[in-house]
mmCIF file of C-alpha atoms in Angstrom:
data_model
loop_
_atom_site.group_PDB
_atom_site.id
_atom_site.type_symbol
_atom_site.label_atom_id
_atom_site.label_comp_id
_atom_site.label_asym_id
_atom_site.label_seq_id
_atom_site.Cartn_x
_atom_site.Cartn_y
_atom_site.Cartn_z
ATOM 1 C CA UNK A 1 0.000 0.000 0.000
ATOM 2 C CA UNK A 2 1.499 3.672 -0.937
ATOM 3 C CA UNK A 3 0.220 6.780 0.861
ATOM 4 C CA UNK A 4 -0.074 8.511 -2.942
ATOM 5 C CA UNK A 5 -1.831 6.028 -3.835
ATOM 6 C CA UNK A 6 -4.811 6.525 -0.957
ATOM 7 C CA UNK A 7 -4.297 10.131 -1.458
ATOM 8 C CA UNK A 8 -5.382 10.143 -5.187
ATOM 9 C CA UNK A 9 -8.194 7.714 -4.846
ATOM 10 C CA UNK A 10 -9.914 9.337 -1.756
ATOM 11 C CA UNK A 11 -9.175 13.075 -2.823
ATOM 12 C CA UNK A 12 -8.289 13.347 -6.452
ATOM 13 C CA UNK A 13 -4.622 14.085 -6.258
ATOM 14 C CA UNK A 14 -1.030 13.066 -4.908
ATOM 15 C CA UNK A 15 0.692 14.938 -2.580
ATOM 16 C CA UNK A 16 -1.927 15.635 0.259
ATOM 17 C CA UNK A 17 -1.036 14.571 3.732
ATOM 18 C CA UNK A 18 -4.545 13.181 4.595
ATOM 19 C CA UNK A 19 -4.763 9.770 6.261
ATOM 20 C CA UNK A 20 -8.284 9.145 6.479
ATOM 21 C CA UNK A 21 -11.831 10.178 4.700
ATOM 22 C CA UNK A 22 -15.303 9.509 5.671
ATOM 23 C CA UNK A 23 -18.073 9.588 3.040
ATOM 24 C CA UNK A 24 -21.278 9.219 5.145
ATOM 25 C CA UNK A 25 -20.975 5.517 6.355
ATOM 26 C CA UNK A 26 -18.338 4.996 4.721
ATOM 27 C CA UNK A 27 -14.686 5.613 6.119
ATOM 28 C CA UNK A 28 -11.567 5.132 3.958
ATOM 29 C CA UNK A 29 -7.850 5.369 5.822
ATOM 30 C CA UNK A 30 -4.285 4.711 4.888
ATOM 31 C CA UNK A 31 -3.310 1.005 5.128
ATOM 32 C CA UNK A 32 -1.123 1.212 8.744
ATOM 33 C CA UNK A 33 2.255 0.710 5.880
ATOM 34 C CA UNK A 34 1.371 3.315 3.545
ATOM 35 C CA UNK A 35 3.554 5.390 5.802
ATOM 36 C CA UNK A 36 6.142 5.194 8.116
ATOM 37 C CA UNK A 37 4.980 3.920 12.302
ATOM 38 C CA UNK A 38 6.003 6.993 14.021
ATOM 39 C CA UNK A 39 4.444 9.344 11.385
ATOM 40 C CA UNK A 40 0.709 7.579 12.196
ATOM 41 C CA UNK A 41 -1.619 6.070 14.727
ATOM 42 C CA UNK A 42 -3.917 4.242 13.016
ATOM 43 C CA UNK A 43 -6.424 3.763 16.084
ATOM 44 C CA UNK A 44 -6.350 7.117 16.495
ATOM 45 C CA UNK A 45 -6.961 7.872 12.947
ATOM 46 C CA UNK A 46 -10.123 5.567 12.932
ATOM 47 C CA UNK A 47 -11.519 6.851 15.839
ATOM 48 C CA UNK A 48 -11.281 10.561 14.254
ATOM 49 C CA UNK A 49 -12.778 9.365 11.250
ATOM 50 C CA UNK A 50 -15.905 7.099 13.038
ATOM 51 C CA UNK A 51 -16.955 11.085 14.735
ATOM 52 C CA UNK A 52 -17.003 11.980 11.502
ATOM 53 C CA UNK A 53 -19.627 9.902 10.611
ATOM 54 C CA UNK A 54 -21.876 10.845 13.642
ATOM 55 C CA UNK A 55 -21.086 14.944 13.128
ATOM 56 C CA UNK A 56 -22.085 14.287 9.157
ATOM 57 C CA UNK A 57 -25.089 11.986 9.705
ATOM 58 C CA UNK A 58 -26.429 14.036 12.749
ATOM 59 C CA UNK A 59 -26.229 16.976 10.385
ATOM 60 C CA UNK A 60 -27.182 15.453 7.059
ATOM 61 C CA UNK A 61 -23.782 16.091 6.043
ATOM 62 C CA UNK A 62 -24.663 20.479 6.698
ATOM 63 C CA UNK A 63 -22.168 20.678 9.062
ATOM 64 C CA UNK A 64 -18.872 23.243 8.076
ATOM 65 C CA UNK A 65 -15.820 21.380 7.918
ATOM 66 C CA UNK A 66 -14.338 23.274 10.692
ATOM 67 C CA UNK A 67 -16.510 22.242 13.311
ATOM 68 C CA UNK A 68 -16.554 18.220 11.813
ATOM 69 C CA UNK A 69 -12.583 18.651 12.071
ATOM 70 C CA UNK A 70 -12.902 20.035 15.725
ATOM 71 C CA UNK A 71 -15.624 17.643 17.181
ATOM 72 C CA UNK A 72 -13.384 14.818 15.883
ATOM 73 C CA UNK A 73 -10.087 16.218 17.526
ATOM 74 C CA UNK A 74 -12.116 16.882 20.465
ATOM 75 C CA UNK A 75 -12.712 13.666 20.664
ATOM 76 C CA UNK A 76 -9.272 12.300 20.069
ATOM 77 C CA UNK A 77 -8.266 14.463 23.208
ATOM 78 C CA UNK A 78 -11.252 13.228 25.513
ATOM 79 C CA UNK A 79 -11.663 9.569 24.296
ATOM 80 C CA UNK A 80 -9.757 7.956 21.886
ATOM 81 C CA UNK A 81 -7.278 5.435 22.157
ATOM 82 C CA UNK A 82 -4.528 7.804 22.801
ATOM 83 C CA UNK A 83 -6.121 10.603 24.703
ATOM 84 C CA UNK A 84 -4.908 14.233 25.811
ATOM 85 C CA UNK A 85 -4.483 17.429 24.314
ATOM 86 C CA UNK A 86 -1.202 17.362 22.551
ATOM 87 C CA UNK A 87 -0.238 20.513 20.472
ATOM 88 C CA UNK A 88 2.650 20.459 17.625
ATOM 89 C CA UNK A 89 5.444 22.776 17.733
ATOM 90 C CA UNK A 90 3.756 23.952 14.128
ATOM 91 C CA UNK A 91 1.035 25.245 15.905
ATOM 92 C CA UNK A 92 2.646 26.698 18.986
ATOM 93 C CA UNK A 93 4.681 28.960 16.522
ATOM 94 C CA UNK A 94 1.126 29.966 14.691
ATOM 95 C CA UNK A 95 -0.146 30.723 18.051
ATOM 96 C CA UNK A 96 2.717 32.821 18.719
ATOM 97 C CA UNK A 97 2.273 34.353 15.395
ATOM 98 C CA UNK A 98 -1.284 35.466 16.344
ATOM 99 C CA UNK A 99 -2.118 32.962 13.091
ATOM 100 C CA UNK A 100 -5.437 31.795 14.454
ATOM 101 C CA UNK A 101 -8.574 33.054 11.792
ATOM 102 C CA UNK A 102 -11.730 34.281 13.285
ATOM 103 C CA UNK A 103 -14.320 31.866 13.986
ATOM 104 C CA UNK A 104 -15.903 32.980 10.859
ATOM 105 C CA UNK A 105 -13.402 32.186 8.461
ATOM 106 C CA UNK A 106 -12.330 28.973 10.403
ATOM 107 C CA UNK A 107 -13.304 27.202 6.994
ATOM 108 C CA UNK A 108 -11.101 28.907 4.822
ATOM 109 C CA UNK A 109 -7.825 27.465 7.209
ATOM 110 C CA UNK A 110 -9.092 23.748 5.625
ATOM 111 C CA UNK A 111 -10.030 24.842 2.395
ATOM 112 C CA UNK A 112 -7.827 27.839 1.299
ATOM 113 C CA UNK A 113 -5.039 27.361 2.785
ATOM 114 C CA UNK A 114 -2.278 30.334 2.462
ATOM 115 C CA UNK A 115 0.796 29.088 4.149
ATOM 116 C CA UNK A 116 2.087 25.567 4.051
ATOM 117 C CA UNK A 117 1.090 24.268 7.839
ATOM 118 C CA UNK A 118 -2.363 26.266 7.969
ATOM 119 C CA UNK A 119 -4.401 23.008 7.400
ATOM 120 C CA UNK A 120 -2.373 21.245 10.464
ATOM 121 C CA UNK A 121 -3.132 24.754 12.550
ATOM 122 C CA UNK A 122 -6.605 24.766 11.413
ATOM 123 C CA UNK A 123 -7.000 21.183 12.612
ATOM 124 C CA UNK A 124 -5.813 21.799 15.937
ATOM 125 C CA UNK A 125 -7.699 25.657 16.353
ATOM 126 C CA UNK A 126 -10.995 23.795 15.673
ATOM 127 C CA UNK A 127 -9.972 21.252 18.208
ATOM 128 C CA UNK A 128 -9.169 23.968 20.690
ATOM 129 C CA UNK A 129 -12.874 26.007 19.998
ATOM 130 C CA UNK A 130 -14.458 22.415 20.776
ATOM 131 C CA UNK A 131 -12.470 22.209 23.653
ATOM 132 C CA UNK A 132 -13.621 25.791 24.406
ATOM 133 C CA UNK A 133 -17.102 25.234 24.341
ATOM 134 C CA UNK A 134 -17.523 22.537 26.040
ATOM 135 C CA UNK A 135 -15.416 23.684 29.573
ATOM 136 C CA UNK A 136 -16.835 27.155 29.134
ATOM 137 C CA UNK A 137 -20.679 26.712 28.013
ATOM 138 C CA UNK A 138 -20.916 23.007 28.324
ATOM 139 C CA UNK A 139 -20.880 19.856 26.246
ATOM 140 C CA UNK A 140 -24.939 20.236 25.358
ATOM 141 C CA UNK A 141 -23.550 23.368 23.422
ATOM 142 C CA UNK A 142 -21.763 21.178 21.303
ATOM 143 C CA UNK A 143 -24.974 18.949 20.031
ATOM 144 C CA UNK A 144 -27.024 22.210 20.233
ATOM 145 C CA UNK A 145 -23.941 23.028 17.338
ATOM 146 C CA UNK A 146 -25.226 20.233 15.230
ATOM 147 C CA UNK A 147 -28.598 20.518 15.675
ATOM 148 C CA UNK A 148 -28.121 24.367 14.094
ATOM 149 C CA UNK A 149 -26.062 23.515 11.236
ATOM 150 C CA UNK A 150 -28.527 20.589 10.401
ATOM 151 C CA UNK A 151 -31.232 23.270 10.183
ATOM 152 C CA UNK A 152 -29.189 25.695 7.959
ATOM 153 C CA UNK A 153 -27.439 27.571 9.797
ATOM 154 C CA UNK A 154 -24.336 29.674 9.069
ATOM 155 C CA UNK A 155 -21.058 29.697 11.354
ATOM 156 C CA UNK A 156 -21.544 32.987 13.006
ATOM 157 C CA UNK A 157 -25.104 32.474 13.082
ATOM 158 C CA UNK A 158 -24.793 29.019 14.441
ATOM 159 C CA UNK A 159 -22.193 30.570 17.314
ATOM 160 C CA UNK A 160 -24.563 33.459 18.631
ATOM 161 C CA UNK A 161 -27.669 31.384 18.325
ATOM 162 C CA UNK A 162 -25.944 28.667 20.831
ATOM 163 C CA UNK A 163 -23.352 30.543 23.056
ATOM 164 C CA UNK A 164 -25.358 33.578 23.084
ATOM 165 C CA UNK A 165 -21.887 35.710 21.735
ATOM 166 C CA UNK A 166 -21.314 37.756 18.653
ATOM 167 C CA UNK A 167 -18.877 36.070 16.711
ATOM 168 C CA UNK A 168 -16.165 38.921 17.291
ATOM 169 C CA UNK A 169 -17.104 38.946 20.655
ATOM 170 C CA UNK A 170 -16.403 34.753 20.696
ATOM 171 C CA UNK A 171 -12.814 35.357 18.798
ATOM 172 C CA UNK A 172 -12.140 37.449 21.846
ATOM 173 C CA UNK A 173 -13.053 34.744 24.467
ATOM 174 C CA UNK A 174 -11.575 32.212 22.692
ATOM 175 C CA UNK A 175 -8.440 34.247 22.477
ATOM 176 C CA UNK A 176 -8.654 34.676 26.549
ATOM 177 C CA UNK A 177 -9.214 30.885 26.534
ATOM 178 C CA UNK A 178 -5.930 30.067 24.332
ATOM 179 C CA UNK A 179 -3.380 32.367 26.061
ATOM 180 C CA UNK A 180 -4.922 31.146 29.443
ATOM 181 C CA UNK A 181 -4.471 27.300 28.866
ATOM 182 C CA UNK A 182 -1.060 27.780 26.700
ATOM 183 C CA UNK A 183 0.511 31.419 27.111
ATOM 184 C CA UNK A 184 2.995 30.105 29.889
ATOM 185 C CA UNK A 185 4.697 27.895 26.775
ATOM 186 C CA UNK A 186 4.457 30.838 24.285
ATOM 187 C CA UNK A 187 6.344 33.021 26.924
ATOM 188 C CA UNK A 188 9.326 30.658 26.596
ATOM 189 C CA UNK A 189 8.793 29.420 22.874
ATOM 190 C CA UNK A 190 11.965 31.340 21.915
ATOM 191 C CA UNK A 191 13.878 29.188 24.775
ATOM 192 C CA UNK A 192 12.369 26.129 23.768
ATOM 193 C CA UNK A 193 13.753 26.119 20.196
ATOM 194 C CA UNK A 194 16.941 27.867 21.110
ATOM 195 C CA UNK A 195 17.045 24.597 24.243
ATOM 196 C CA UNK A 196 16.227 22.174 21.307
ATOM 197 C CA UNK A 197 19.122 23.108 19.159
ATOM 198 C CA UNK A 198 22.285 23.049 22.407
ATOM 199 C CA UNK A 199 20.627 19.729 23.129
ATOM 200 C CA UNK A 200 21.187 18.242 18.991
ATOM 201 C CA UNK A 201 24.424 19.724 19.216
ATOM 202 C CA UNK A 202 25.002 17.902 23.072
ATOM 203 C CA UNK A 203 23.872 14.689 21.315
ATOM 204 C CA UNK A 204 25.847 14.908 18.777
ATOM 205 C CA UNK A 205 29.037 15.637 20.955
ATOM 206 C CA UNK A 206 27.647 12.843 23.395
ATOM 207 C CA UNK A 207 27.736 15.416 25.983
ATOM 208 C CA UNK A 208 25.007 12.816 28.357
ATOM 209 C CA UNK A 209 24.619 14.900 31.664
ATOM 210 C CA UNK A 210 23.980 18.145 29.711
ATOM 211 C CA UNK A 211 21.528 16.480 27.348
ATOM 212 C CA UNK A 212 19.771 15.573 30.444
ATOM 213 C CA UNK A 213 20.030 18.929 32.287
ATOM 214 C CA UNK A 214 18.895 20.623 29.157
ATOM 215 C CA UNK A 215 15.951 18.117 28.285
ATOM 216 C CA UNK A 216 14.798 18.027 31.279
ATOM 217 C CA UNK A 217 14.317 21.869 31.877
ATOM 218 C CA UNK A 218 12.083 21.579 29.002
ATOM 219 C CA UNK A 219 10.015 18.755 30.359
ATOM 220 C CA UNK A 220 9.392 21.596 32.682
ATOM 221 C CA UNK A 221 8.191 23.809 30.275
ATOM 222 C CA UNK A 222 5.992 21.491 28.062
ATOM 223 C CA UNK A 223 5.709 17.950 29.833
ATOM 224 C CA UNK A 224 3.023 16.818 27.526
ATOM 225 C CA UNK A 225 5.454 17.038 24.411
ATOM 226 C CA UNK A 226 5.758 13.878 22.292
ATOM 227 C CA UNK A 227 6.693 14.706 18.935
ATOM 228 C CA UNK A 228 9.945 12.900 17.571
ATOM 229 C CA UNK A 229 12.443 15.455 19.079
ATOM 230 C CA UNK A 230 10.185 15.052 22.536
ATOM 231 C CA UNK A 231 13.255 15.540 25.415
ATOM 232 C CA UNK A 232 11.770 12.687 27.035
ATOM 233 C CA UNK A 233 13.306 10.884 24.792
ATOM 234 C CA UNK A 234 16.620 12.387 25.061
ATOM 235 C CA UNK A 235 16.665 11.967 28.959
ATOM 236 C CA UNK A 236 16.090 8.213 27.965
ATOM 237 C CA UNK A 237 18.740 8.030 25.857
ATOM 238 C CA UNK A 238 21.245 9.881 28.093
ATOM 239 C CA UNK A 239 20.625 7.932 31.102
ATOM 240 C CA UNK A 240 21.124 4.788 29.040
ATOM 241 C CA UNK A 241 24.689 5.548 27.872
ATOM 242 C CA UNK A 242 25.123 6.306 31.425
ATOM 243 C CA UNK A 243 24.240 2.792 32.145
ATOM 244 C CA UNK A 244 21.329 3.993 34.066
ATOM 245 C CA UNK A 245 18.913 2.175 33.415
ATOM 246 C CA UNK A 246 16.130 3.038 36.035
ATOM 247 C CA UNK A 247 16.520 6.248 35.015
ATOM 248 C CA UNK A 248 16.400 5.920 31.656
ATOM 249 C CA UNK A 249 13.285 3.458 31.887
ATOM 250 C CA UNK A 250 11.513 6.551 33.795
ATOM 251 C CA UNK A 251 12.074 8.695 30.815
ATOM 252 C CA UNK A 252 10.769 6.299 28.440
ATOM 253 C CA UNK A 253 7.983 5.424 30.517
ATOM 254 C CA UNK A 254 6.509 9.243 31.117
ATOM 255 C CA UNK A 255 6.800 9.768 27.404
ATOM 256 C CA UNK A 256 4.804 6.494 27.043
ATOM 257 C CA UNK A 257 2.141 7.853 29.611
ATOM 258 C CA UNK A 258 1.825 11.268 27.935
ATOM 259 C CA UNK A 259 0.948 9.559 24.524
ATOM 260 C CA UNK A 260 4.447 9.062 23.048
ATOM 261 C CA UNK A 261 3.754 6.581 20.298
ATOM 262 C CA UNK A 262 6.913 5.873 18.551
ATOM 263 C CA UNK A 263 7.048 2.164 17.770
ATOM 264 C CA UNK A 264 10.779 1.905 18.207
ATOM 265 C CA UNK A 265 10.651 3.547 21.681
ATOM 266 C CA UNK A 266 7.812 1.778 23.106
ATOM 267 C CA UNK A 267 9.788 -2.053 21.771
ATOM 268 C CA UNK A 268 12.572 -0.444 23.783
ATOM 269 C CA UNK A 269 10.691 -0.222 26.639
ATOM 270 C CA UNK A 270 8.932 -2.921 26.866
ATOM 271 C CA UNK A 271 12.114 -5.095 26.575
ATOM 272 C CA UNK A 272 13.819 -3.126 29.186
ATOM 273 C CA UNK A 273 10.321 -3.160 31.968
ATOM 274 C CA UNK A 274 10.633 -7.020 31.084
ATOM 275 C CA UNK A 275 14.316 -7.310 32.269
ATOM 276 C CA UNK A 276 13.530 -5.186 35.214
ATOM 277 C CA UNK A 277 10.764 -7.779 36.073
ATOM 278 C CA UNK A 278 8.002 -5.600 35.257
ATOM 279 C CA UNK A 279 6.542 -8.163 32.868
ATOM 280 C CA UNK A 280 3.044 -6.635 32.951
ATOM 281 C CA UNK A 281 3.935 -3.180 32.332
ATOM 282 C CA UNK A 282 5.981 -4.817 29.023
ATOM 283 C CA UNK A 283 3.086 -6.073 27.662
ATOM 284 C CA UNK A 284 1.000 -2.768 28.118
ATOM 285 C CA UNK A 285 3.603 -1.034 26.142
ATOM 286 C CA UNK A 286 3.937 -3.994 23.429
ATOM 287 C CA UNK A 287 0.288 -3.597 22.842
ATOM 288 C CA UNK A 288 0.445 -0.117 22.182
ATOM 289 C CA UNK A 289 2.616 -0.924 19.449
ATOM 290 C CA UNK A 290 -0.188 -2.182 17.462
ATOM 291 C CA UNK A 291 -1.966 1.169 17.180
ATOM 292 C CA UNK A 292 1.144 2.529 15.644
ATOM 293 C CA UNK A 293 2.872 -0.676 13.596
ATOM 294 C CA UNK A 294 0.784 -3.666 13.424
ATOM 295 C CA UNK A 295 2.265 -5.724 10.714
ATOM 296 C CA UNK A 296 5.499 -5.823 12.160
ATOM 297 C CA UNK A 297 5.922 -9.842 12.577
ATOM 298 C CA UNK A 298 8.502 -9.408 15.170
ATOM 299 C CA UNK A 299 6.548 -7.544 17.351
ATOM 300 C CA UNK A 300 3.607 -9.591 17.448
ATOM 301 C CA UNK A 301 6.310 -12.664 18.123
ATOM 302 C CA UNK A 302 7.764 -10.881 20.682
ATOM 303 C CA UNK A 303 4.568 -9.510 22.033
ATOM 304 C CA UNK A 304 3.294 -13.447 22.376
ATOM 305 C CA UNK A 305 6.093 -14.600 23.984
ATOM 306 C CA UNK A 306 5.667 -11.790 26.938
ATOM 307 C CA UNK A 307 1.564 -13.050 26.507
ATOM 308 C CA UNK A 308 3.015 -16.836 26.851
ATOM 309 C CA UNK A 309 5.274 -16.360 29.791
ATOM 310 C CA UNK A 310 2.827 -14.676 31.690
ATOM 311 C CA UNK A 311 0.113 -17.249 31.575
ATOM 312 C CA UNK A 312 -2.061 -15.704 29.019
ATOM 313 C CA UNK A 313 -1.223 -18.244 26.365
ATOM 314 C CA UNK A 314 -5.099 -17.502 24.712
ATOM 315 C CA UNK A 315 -4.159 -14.401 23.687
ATOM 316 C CA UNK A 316 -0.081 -15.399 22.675
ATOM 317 C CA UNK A 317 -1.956 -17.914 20.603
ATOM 318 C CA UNK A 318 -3.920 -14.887 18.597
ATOM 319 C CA UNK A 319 -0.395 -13.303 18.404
ATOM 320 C CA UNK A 320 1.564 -15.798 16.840
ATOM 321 C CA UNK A 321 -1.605 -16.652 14.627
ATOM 322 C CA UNK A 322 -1.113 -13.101 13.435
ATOM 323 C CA UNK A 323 2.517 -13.133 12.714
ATOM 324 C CA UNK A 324 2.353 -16.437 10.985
ATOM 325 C CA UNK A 325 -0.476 -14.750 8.914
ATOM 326 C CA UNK A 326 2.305 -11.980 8.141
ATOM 327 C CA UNK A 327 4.311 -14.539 6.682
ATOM 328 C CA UNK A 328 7.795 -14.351 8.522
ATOM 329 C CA UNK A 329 11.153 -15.521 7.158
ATOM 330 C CA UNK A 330 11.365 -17.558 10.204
ATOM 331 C CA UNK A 331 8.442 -19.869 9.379
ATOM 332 C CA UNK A 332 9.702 -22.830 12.019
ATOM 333 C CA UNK A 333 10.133 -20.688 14.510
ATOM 334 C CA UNK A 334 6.322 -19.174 13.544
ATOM 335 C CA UNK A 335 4.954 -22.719 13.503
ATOM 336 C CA UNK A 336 6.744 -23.478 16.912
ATOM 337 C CA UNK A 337 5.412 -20.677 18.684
ATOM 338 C CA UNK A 338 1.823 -21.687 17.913
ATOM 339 C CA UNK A 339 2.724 -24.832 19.121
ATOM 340 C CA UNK A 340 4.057 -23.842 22.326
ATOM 341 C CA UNK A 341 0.896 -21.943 23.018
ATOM 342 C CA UNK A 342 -1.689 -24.598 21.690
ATOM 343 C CA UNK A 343 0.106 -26.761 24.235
ATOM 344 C CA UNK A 344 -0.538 -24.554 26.878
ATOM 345 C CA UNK A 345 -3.951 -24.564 26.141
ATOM 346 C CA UNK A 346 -4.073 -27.974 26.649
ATOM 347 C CA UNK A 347 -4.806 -28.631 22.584
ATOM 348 C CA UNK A 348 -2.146 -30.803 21.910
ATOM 349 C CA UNK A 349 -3.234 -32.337 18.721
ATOM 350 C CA UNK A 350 -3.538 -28.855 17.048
ATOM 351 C CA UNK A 351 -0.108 -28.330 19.027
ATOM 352 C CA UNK A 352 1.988 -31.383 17.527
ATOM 353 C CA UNK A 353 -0.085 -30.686 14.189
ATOM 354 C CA UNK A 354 1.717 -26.962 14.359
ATOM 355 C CA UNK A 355 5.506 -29.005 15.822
ATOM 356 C CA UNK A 356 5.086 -30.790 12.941
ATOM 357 C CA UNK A 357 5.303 -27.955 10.453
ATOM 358 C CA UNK A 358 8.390 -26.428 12.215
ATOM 359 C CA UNK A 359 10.396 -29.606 11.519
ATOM 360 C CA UNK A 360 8.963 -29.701 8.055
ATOM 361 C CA UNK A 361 10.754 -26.304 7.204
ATOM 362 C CA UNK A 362 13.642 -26.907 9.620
ATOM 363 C CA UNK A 363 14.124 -30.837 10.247
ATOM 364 C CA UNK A 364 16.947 -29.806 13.319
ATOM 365 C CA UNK A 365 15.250 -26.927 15.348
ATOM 366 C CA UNK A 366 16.201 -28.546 18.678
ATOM 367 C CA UNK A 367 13.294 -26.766 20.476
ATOM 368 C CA UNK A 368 10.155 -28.251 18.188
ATOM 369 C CA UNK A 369 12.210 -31.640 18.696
ATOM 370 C CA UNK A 370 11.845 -31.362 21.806
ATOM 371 C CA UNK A 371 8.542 -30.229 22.366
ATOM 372 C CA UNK A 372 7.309 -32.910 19.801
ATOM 373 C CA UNK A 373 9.020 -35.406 22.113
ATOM 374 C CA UNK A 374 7.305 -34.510 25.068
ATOM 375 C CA UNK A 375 4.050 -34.342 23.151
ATOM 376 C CA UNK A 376 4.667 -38.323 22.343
ATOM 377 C CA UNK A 377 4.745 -38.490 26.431
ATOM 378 C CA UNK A 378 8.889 -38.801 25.774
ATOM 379 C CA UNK A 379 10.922 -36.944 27.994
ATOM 380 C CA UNK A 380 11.847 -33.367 28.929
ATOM 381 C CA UNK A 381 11.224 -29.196 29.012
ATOM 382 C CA UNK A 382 15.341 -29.294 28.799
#
């Protein structure tokens, strides 16, 4: 599957960074490889696109795209599988830049864009007014939203008719709203990027105690930050080469907790929570792999034999089943971990069926040798 590809058959041309549409009922997304893991969360992205389908159907498909847009980032932040308000840097700098449109215009952000991040900034502004509703005049101003656009009406007139504010007069509380939840971060924007660059340039010089002192003064600053250059990350890394590994475990952890989906980080973790012992936490962070990578066959392997080792060989078993499914170079090794957990499950005939198939494609794999020997009531777990 190729990105271009999606982007051409869902919107007519190449080159658009969408990764979903919803026609009615209908909801198309990019396949989870049509780009790379840490760029997309496909749960994330389907749970976007499924409020789509209640905003358009509530509305029959009146409602501005703005307000679709914000009702479904709204609802990314409040209850999808990821949840939290997370803001990119992209939009911090807009903010800064006093780049927000009038509620008014909020449409033309999506539709006519004039600079080359204004679609990601509308995105997120129409998340924010949603977000501003609801804490300010309630969430039953949100569905009394709908219920006007369904019956015709215009943005501004939609706005005074619910909130009881002109729409100037809602830019202006809005504005209040903004600089109250995020003007302590815009105060030290300047910082943050001038921070971001000494702590490249300590990475690159392997300078580890003033990567951490650096990254973690901006964990003060903007905790909840989880894009690839998040300083979580560089604490983690930091700590590590300083063979500490608590420490660095920490790091990774918080970023995990505040969102942080990057598929290479969270494997990271989860192998170093299951040398620490921590075998349940491991498997929490395996699984939220999936919503980022899930047809990487190594994970799912690796994610089964956590599953297995715990005593949860039911769900190893739908693990392995999917990485077998993914067609692995390692087929014996595929074929012996469903045996493993069949056998666990007390199904041994499906079990030496499977330990049967791993000596097929590799006649000396001592471990399916031995497993098919104790299956024949021979000897030994050695």
């Amino acid at each position: 599957p190729d990105h271009e590809d999606f982007a051409v058959r869902t919107a007519g041309m190449p080159g658009l960074g969408i990764l979903g549409a919803t026609f009615g009922y209908v909801i198309a997304m990019d396949s989870p490889s049509g780009r790379p893991p840490e760029q997309f969360q496909w749960g994330t992205t389907l749970w976007h696109e499924m409020a789509h389908v209640f905003t358009l159907e509530a509305t029959d498909h009146l409602v501005p795209r703005w307000y679709s847009e914000g009702i479904s980032v709204f609802e990314e932040w409040r209850s999808g599988p990821n949840p939290g308000v997370r803001i990119p840097m992209t939009v911090y700098n807009a903010m800064q830049d006093d780049r927000f449109l009038p509620i008014a215009s909020l449409d033309e952000g999506f539709v006519r864009p004039t600079y080359e991040e204004q679609v990601i900034v509308s995105y997120m502004q129409a998340g924010l007014v949603c977000d501003f509703i609801d804490r300010h005049f309630g969430g039953d101003k949100l569905r009394e939203l709908l219920n006007a656009f369904r019956d015709g009406l215009k943005t501004d007139e939609a706005i005074t008719a619910v909130t009881g504010l002109e729409p100037g007069d809602f830019d202006d509380r809005f504005s209040d709203f903004v600089i109250g939840e995020h003007g302590t971060v815009l105060d030290q924007l300047q910082h943050w990027h001038h921070t971001q660059n000494e702590i490249g340039n300590k990475l690159l010089a392997e300078n580890w105690p003033e990567v951490i002192e650096l990254a973690t003064e901006l964990t003060g600053i903007l905790p909840d930050y989880i894009e690839p250059d998040s300083p979580w990350l560089a604490i983690a890394r930091a700590h590590n080469e300083l063979d500490e590994r608590e420490a660095a475990i920490a790091a990774l952890e918080t970023f995990w907790q505040k969102g942080g989906y990057d598929p290479a980080a969270l494997k990271r973790l989860s192998g170093w929570l299951a040398e620490a012992g921590r075998e349940g936490t491991a498997i929490d962070a395996m699984m939220s792999v999936m919503l980022v990578d899930p047809l990487d066959v190594e994970t799912h392997g690796e994610l089964g034999d956590l599953l297995l080792a715990a005593g949860r060989a039911d769900e190893a078993l739908r693990e392995y089943e999917v990485a077998l499914a993914l067609e692995p170079h390692d087929m014996a090794t595929a074929w012996y971990r469903l045996a493993r957990a069949e056998h666990e499950l007390g199904n041994d005939d499906r079990s030496q069926a499977h330990v049967l198939r791993a000596l097929d494609v590799a006649p000396h794999f001592r471990p399916a040798q031995r497993l098919l020997l104790k299956l024949a009531g021979g000897t030994t777990d050695e």
